[in-house]
PDB file of C-alpha atoms in Angstrom:
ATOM      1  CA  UNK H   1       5.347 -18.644   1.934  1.00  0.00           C
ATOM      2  CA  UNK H   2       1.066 -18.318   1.912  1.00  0.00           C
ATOM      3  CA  UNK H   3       1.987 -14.406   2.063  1.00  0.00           C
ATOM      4  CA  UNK H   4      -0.513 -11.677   4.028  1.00  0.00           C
ATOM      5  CA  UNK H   5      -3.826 -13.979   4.726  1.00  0.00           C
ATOM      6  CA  UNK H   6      -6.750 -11.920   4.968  1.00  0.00           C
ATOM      7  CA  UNK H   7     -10.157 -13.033   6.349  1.00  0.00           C
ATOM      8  CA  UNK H   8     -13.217 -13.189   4.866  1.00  0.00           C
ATOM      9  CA  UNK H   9     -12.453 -12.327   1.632  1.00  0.00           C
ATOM     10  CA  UNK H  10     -15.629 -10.930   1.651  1.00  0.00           C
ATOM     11  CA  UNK H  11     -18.167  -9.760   4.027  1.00  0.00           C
ATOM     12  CA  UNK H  12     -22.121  -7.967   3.941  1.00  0.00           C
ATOM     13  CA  UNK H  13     -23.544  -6.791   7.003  1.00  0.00           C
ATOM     14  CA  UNK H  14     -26.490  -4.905   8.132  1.00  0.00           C
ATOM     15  CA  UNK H  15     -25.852  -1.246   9.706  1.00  0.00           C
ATOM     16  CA  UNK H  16     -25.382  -1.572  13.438  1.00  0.00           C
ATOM     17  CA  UNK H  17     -24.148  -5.018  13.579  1.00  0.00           C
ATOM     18  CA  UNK H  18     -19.911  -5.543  14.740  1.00  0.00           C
ATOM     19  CA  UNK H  19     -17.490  -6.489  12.138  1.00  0.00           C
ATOM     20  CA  UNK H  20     -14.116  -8.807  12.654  1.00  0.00           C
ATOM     21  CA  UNK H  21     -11.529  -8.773   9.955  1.00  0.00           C
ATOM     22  CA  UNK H  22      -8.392 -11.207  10.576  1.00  0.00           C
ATOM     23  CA  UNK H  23      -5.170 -10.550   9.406  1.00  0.00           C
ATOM     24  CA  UNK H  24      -2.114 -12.956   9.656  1.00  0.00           C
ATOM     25  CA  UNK H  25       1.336 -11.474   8.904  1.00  0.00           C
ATOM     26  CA  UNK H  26       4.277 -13.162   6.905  1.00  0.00           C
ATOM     27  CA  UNK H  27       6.193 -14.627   9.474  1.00  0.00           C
ATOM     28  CA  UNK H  28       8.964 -13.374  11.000  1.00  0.00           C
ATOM     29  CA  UNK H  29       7.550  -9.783   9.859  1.00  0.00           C
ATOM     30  CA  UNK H  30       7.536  -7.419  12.882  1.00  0.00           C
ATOM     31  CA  UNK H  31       5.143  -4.936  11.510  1.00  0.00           C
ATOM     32  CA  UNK H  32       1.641  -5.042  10.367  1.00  0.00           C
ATOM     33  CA  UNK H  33      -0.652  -2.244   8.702  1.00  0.00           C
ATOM     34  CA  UNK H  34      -4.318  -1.659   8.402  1.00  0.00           C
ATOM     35  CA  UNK H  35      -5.580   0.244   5.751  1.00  0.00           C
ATOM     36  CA  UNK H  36      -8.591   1.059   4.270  1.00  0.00           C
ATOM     37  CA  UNK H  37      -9.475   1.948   0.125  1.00  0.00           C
ATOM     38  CA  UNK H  38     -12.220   3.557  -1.093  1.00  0.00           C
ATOM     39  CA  UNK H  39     -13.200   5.698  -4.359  1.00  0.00           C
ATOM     40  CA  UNK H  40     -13.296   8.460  -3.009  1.00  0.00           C
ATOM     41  CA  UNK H  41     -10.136   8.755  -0.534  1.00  0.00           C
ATOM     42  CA  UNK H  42      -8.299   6.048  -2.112  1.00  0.00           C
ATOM     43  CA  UNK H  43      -5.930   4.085   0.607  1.00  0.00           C
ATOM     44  CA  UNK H  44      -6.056   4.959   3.455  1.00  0.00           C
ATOM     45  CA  UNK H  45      -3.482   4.191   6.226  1.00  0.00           C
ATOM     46  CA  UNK H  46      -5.341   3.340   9.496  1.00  0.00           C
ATOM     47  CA  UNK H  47      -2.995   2.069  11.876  1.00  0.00           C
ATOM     48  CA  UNK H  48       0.204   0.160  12.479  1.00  0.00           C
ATOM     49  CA  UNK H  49       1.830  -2.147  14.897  1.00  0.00           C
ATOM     50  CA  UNK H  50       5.763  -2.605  15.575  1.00  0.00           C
ATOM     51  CA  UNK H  51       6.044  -6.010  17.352  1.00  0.00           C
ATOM     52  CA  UNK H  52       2.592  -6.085  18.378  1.00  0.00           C
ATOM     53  CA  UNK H  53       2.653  -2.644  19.658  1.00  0.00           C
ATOM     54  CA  UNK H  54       0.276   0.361  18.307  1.00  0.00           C
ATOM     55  CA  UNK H  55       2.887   3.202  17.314  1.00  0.00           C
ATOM     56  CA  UNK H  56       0.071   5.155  15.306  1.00  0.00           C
ATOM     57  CA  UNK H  57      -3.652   5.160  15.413  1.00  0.00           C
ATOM     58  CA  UNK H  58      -4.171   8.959  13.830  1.00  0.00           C
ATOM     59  CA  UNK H  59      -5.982   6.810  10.827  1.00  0.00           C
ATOM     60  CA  UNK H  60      -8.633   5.354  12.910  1.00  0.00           C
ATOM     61  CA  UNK H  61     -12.093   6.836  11.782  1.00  0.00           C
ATOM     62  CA  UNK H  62     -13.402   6.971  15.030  1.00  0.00           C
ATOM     63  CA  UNK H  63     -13.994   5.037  18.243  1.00  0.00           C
ATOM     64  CA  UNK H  64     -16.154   2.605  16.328  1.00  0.00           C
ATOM     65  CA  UNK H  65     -13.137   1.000  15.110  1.00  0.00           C
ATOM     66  CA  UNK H  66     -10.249  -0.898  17.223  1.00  0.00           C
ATOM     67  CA  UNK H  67      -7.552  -3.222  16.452  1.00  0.00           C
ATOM     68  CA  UNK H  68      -5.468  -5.479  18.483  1.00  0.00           C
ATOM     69  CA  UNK H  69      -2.494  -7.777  17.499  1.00  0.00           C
ATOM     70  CA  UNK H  70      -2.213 -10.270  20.319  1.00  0.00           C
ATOM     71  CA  UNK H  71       0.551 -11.886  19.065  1.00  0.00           C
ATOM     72  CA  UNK H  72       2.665 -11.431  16.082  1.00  0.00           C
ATOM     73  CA  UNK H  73       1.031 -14.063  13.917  1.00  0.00           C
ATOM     74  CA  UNK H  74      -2.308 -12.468  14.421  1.00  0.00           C
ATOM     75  CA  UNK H  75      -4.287  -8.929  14.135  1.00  0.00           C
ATOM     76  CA  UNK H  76      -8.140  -7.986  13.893  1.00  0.00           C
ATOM     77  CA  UNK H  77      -9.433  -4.641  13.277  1.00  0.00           C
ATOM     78  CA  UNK H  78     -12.449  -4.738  14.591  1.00  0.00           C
ATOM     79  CA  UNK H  79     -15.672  -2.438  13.730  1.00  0.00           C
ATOM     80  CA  UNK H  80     -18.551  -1.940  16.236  1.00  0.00           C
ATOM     81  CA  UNK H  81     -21.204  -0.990  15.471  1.00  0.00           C
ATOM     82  CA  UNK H  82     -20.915  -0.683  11.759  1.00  0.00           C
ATOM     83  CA  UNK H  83     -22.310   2.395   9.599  1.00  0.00           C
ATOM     84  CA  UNK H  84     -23.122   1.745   5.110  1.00  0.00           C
ATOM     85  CA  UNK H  85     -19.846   4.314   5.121  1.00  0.00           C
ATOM     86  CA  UNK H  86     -17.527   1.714   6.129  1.00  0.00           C
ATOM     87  CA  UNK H  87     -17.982  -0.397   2.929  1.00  0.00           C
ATOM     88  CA  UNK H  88     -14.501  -0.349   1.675  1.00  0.00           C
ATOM     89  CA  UNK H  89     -11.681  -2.656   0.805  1.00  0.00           C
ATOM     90  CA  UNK H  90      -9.610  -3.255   4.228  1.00  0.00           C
ATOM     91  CA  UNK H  91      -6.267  -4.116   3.364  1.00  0.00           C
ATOM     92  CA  UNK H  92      -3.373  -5.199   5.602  1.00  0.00           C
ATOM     93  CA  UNK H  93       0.282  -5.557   5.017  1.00  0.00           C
ATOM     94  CA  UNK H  94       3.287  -6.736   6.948  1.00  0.00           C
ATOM     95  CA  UNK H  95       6.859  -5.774   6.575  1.00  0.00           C
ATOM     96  CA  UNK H  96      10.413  -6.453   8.248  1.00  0.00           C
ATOM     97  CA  UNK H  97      12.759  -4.124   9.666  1.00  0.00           C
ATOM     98  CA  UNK H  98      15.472  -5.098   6.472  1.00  0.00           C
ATOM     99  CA  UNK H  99      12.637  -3.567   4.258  1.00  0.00           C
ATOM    100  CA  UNK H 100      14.558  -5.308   1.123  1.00  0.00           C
ATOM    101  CA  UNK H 101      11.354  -6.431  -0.528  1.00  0.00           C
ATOM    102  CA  UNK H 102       9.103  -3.527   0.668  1.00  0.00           C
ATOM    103  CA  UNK H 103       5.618  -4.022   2.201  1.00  0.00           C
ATOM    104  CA  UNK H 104       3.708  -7.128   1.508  1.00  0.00           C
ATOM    105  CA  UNK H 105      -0.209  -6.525   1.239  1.00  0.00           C
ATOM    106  CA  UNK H 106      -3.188  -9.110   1.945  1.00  0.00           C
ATOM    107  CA  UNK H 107      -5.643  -9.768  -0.940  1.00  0.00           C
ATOM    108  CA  UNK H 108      -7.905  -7.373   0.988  1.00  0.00           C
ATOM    109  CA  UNK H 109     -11.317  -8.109   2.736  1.00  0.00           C
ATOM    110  CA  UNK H 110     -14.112  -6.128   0.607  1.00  0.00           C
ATOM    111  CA  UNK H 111     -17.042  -5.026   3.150  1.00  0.00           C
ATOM    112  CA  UNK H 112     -20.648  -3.931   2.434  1.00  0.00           C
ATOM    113  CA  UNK H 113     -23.197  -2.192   5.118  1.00  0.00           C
ATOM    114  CA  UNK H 114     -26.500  -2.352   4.188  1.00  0.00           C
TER     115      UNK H 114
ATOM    116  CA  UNK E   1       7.364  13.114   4.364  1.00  0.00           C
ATOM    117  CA  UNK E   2       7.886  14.382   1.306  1.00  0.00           C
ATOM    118  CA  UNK E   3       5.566  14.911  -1.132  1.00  0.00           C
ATOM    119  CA  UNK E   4       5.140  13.465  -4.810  1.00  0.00           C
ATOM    120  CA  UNK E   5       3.662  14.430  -7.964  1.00  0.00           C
ATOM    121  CA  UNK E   6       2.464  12.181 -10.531  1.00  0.00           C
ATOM    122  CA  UNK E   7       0.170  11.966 -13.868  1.00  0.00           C
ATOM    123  CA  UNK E   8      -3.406  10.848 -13.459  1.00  0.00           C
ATOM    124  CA  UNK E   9      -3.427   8.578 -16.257  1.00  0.00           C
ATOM    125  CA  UNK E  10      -0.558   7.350 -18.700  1.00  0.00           C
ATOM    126  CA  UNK E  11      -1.450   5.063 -21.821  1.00  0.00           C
ATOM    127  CA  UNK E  12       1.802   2.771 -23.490  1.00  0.00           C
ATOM    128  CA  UNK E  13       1.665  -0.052 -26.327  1.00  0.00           C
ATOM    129  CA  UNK E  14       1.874  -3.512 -25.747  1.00  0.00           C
ATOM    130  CA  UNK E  15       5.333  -4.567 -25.964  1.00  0.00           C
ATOM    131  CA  UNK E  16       6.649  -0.666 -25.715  1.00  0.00           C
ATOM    132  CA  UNK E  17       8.878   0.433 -22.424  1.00  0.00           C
ATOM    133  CA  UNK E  18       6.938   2.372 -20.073  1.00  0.00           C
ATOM    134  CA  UNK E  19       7.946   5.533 -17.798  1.00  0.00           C
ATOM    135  CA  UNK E  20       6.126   7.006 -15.873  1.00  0.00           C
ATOM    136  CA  UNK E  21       7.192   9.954 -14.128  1.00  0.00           C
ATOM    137  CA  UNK E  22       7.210  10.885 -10.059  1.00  0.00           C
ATOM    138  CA  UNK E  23       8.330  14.635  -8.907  1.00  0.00           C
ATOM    139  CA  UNK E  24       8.950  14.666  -5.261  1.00  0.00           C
ATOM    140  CA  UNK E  25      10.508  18.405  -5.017  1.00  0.00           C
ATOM    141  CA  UNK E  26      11.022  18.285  -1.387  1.00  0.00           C
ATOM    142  CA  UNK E  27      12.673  15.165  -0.752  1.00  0.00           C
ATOM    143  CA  UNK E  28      14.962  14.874   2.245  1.00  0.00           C
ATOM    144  CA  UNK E  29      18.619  13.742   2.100  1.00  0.00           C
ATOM    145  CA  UNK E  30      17.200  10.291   4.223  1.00  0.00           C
ATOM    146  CA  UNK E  31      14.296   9.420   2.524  1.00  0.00           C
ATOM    147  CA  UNK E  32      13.933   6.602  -0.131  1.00  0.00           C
ATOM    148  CA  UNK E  33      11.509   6.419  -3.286  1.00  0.00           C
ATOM    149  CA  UNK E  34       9.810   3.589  -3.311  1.00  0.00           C
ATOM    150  CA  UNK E  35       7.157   2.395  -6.573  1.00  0.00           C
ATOM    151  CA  UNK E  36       3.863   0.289  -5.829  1.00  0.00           C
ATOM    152  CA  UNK E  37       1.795  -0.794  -7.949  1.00  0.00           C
ATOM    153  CA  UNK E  38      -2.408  -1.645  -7.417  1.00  0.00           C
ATOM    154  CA  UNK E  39      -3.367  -4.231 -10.332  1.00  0.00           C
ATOM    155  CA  UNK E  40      -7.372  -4.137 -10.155  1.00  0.00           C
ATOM    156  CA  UNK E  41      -9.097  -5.555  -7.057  1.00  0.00           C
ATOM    157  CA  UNK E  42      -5.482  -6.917  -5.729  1.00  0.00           C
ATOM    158  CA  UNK E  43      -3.862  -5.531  -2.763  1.00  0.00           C
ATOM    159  CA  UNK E  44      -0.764  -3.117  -3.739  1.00  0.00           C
ATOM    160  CA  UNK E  45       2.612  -5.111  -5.094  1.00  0.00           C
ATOM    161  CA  UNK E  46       5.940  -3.877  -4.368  1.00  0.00           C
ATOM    162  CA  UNK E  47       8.159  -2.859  -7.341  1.00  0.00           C
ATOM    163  CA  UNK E  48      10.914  -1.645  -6.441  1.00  0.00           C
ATOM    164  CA  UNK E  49      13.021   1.333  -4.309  1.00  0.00           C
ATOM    165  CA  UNK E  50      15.804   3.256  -4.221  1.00  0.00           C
ATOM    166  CA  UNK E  51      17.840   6.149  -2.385  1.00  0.00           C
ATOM    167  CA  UNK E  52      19.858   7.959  -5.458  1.00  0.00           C
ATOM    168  CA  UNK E  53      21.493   5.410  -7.653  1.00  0.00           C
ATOM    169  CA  UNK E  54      19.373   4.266 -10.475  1.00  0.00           C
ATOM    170  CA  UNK E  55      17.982   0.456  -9.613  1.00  0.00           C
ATOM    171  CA  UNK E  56      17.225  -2.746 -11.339  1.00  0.00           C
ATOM    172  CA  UNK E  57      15.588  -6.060 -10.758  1.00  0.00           C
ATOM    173  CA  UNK E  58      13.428  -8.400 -12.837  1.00  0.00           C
ATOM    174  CA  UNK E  59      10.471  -5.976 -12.935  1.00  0.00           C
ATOM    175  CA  UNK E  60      11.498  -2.829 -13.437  1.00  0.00           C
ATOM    176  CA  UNK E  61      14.437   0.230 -13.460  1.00  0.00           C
ATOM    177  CA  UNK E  62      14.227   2.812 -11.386  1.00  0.00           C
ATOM    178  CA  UNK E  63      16.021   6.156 -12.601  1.00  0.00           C
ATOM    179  CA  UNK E  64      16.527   8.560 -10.181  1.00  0.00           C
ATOM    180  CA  UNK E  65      17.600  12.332 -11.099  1.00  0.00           C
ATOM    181  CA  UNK E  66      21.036  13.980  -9.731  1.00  0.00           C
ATOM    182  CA  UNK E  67      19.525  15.976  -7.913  1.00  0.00           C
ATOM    183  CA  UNK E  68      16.660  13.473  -7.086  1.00  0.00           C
ATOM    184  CA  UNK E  69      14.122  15.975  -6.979  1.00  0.00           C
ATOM    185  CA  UNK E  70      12.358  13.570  -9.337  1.00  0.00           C
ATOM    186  CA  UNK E  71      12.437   9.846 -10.534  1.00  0.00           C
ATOM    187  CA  UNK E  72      11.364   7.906 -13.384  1.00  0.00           C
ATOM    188  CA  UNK E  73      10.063   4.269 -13.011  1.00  0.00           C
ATOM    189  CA  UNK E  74      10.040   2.094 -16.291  1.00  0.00           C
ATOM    190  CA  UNK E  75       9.156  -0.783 -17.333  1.00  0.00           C
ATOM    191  CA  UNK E  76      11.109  -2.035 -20.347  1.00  0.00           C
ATOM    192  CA  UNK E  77       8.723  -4.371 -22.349  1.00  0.00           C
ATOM    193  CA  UNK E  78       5.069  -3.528 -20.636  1.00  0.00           C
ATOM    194  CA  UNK E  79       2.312  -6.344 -21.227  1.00  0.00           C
ATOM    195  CA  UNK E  80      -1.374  -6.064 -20.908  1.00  0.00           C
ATOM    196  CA  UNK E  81      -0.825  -7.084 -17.306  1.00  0.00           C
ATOM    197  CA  UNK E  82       1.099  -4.427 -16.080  1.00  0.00           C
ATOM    198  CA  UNK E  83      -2.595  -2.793 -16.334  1.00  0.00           C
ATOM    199  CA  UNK E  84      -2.383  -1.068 -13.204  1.00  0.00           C
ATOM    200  CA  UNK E  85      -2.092   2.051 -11.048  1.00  0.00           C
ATOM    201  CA  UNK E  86       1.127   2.970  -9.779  1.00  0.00           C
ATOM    202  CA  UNK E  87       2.433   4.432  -6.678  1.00  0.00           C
ATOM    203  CA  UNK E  88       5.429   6.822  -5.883  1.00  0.00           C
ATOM    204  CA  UNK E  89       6.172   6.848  -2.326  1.00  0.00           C
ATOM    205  CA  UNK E  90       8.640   9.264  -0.637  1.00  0.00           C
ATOM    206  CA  UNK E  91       9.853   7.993   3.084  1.00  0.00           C
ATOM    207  CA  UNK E  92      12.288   7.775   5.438  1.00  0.00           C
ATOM    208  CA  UNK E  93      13.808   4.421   5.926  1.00  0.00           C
ATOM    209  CA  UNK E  94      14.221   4.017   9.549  1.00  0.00           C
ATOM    210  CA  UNK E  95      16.736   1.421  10.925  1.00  0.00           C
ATOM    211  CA  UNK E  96      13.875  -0.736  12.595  1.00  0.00           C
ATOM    212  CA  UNK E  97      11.490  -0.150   9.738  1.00  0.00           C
ATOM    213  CA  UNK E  98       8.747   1.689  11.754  1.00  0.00           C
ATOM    214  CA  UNK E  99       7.544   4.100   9.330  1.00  0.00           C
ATOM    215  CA  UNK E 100       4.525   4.614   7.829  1.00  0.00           C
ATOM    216  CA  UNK E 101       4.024   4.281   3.798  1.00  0.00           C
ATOM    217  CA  UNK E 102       1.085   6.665   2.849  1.00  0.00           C
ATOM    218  CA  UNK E 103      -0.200   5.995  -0.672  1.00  0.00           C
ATOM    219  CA  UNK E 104      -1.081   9.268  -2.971  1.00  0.00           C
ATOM    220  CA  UNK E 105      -3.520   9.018  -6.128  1.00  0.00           C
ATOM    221  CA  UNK E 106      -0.769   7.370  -8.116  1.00  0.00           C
ATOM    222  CA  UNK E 107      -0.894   7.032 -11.864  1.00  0.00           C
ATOM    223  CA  UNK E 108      -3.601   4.087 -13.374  1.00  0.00           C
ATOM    224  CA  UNK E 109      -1.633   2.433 -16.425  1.00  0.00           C
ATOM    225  CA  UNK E 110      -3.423   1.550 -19.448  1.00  0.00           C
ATOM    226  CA  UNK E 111      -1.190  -0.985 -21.775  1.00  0.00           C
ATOM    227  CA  UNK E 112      -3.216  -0.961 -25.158  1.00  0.00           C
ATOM    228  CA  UNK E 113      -2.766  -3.709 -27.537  1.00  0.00           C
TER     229      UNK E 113
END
């Protein structure tokens, strides 16, 4: 199993531009988290989906950010337009309902705003 | 859910067991305490979890109180990799797995040679 695949790995854009980070889940996982890790506030949950479906968004920043999980091999949390305060590690994580091995987390996508 | 209380910062020998403590005062009679740990730059790794008997696998024991107000996680023979920061979670375990894990401040790990 490849595990949580996270893309880019990295990622440096300029301040207004949109931002795409790709997520695909261990399969056979039916839920997926965003989350978001910075110095100062640490990780931060920032949404979840149970098979496919958003059952909590109270994480999400603000309307700049959106995520969508069209299918359950794939998510993208999506940031438009992007503000230097973003830069953070976005992480996401996939689980099953037996939870016997807990939550398995991506390597993380690590973005910069200039 | 509940709660949990942990040290900033813990320091252990090479080779030494490690424990490193987790109140969570105001668990609930449903909820599970589950240990994560964040080794530098990696995403967080799953130890291990456990309702109120004390737990084993190959990484670590789990020791949870009577009362389970509070747990101890512990790693038996710590190496410079288990560098890390570690995470007590308190949550409900819900039958189709739908809830959320919020991460605290956890405890950074510093195994010294």
């Amino acid at each position: 199993d490849a595990g949580v695949i996270q893309s880019p790995r990295h990622e440096v854009t300029e301040m207004g531009q949109e931002v795409t980070l790709r997520c695909k889940p261990i399969s056979g996982h039916n839920s997926l988290f965003w989350y978001r890790q910075t110095m100062m506030r640490g990780l931060e949950l920032l949404i979840y989906f149970n098979n496919n479906v958003p059952i909590d968004d109270s994480g999400m920043p603000e309307d700049r950010f959106s995520a969508k999980m069209p299918n359950a091999s794939f998510s993208t949390l999506k940031i438009q337009p992007s503000e230097p305060r973003d830069s953070a590690v976005y992480f996401c994580a996939s689980a099953t309902g037996g939870l016997s091995y807990g939550y398995t987390f991506g390597s993380g996508t690590r973005l910069t705003v200039v | 859910d509940a709660k949990t209380t942990q040290p900033t910062s813990m320091d252990c020998a090479e080779g030494r067991a490690a424990n490193l403590p987790c109140n969570h005062s105001t668990i609930s009679g449903n909820e599970y305490v589950y240990w994560y740990r964040q080794i530098h730059s990696q995403g967080p790794q799953y130890i291990i979890h456990g309702l109120k008997n004390n737990e084993t696998n190959e990484m670590a024991s789990l020791i949870i109180t009577e009362d389970r107000k509070s747990s101890t996680l512990i790693l038996p023979h710590a190496t410079l990799r288990d560098t890390a920061v570690y995470y007590c979670i308190v949550r409900a375990r819900g039958s189709s797995n739908t809830g959320k894990l919020i991460f605290g401040q956890g405890t950074t790990l510093q195994v010294k040679p």
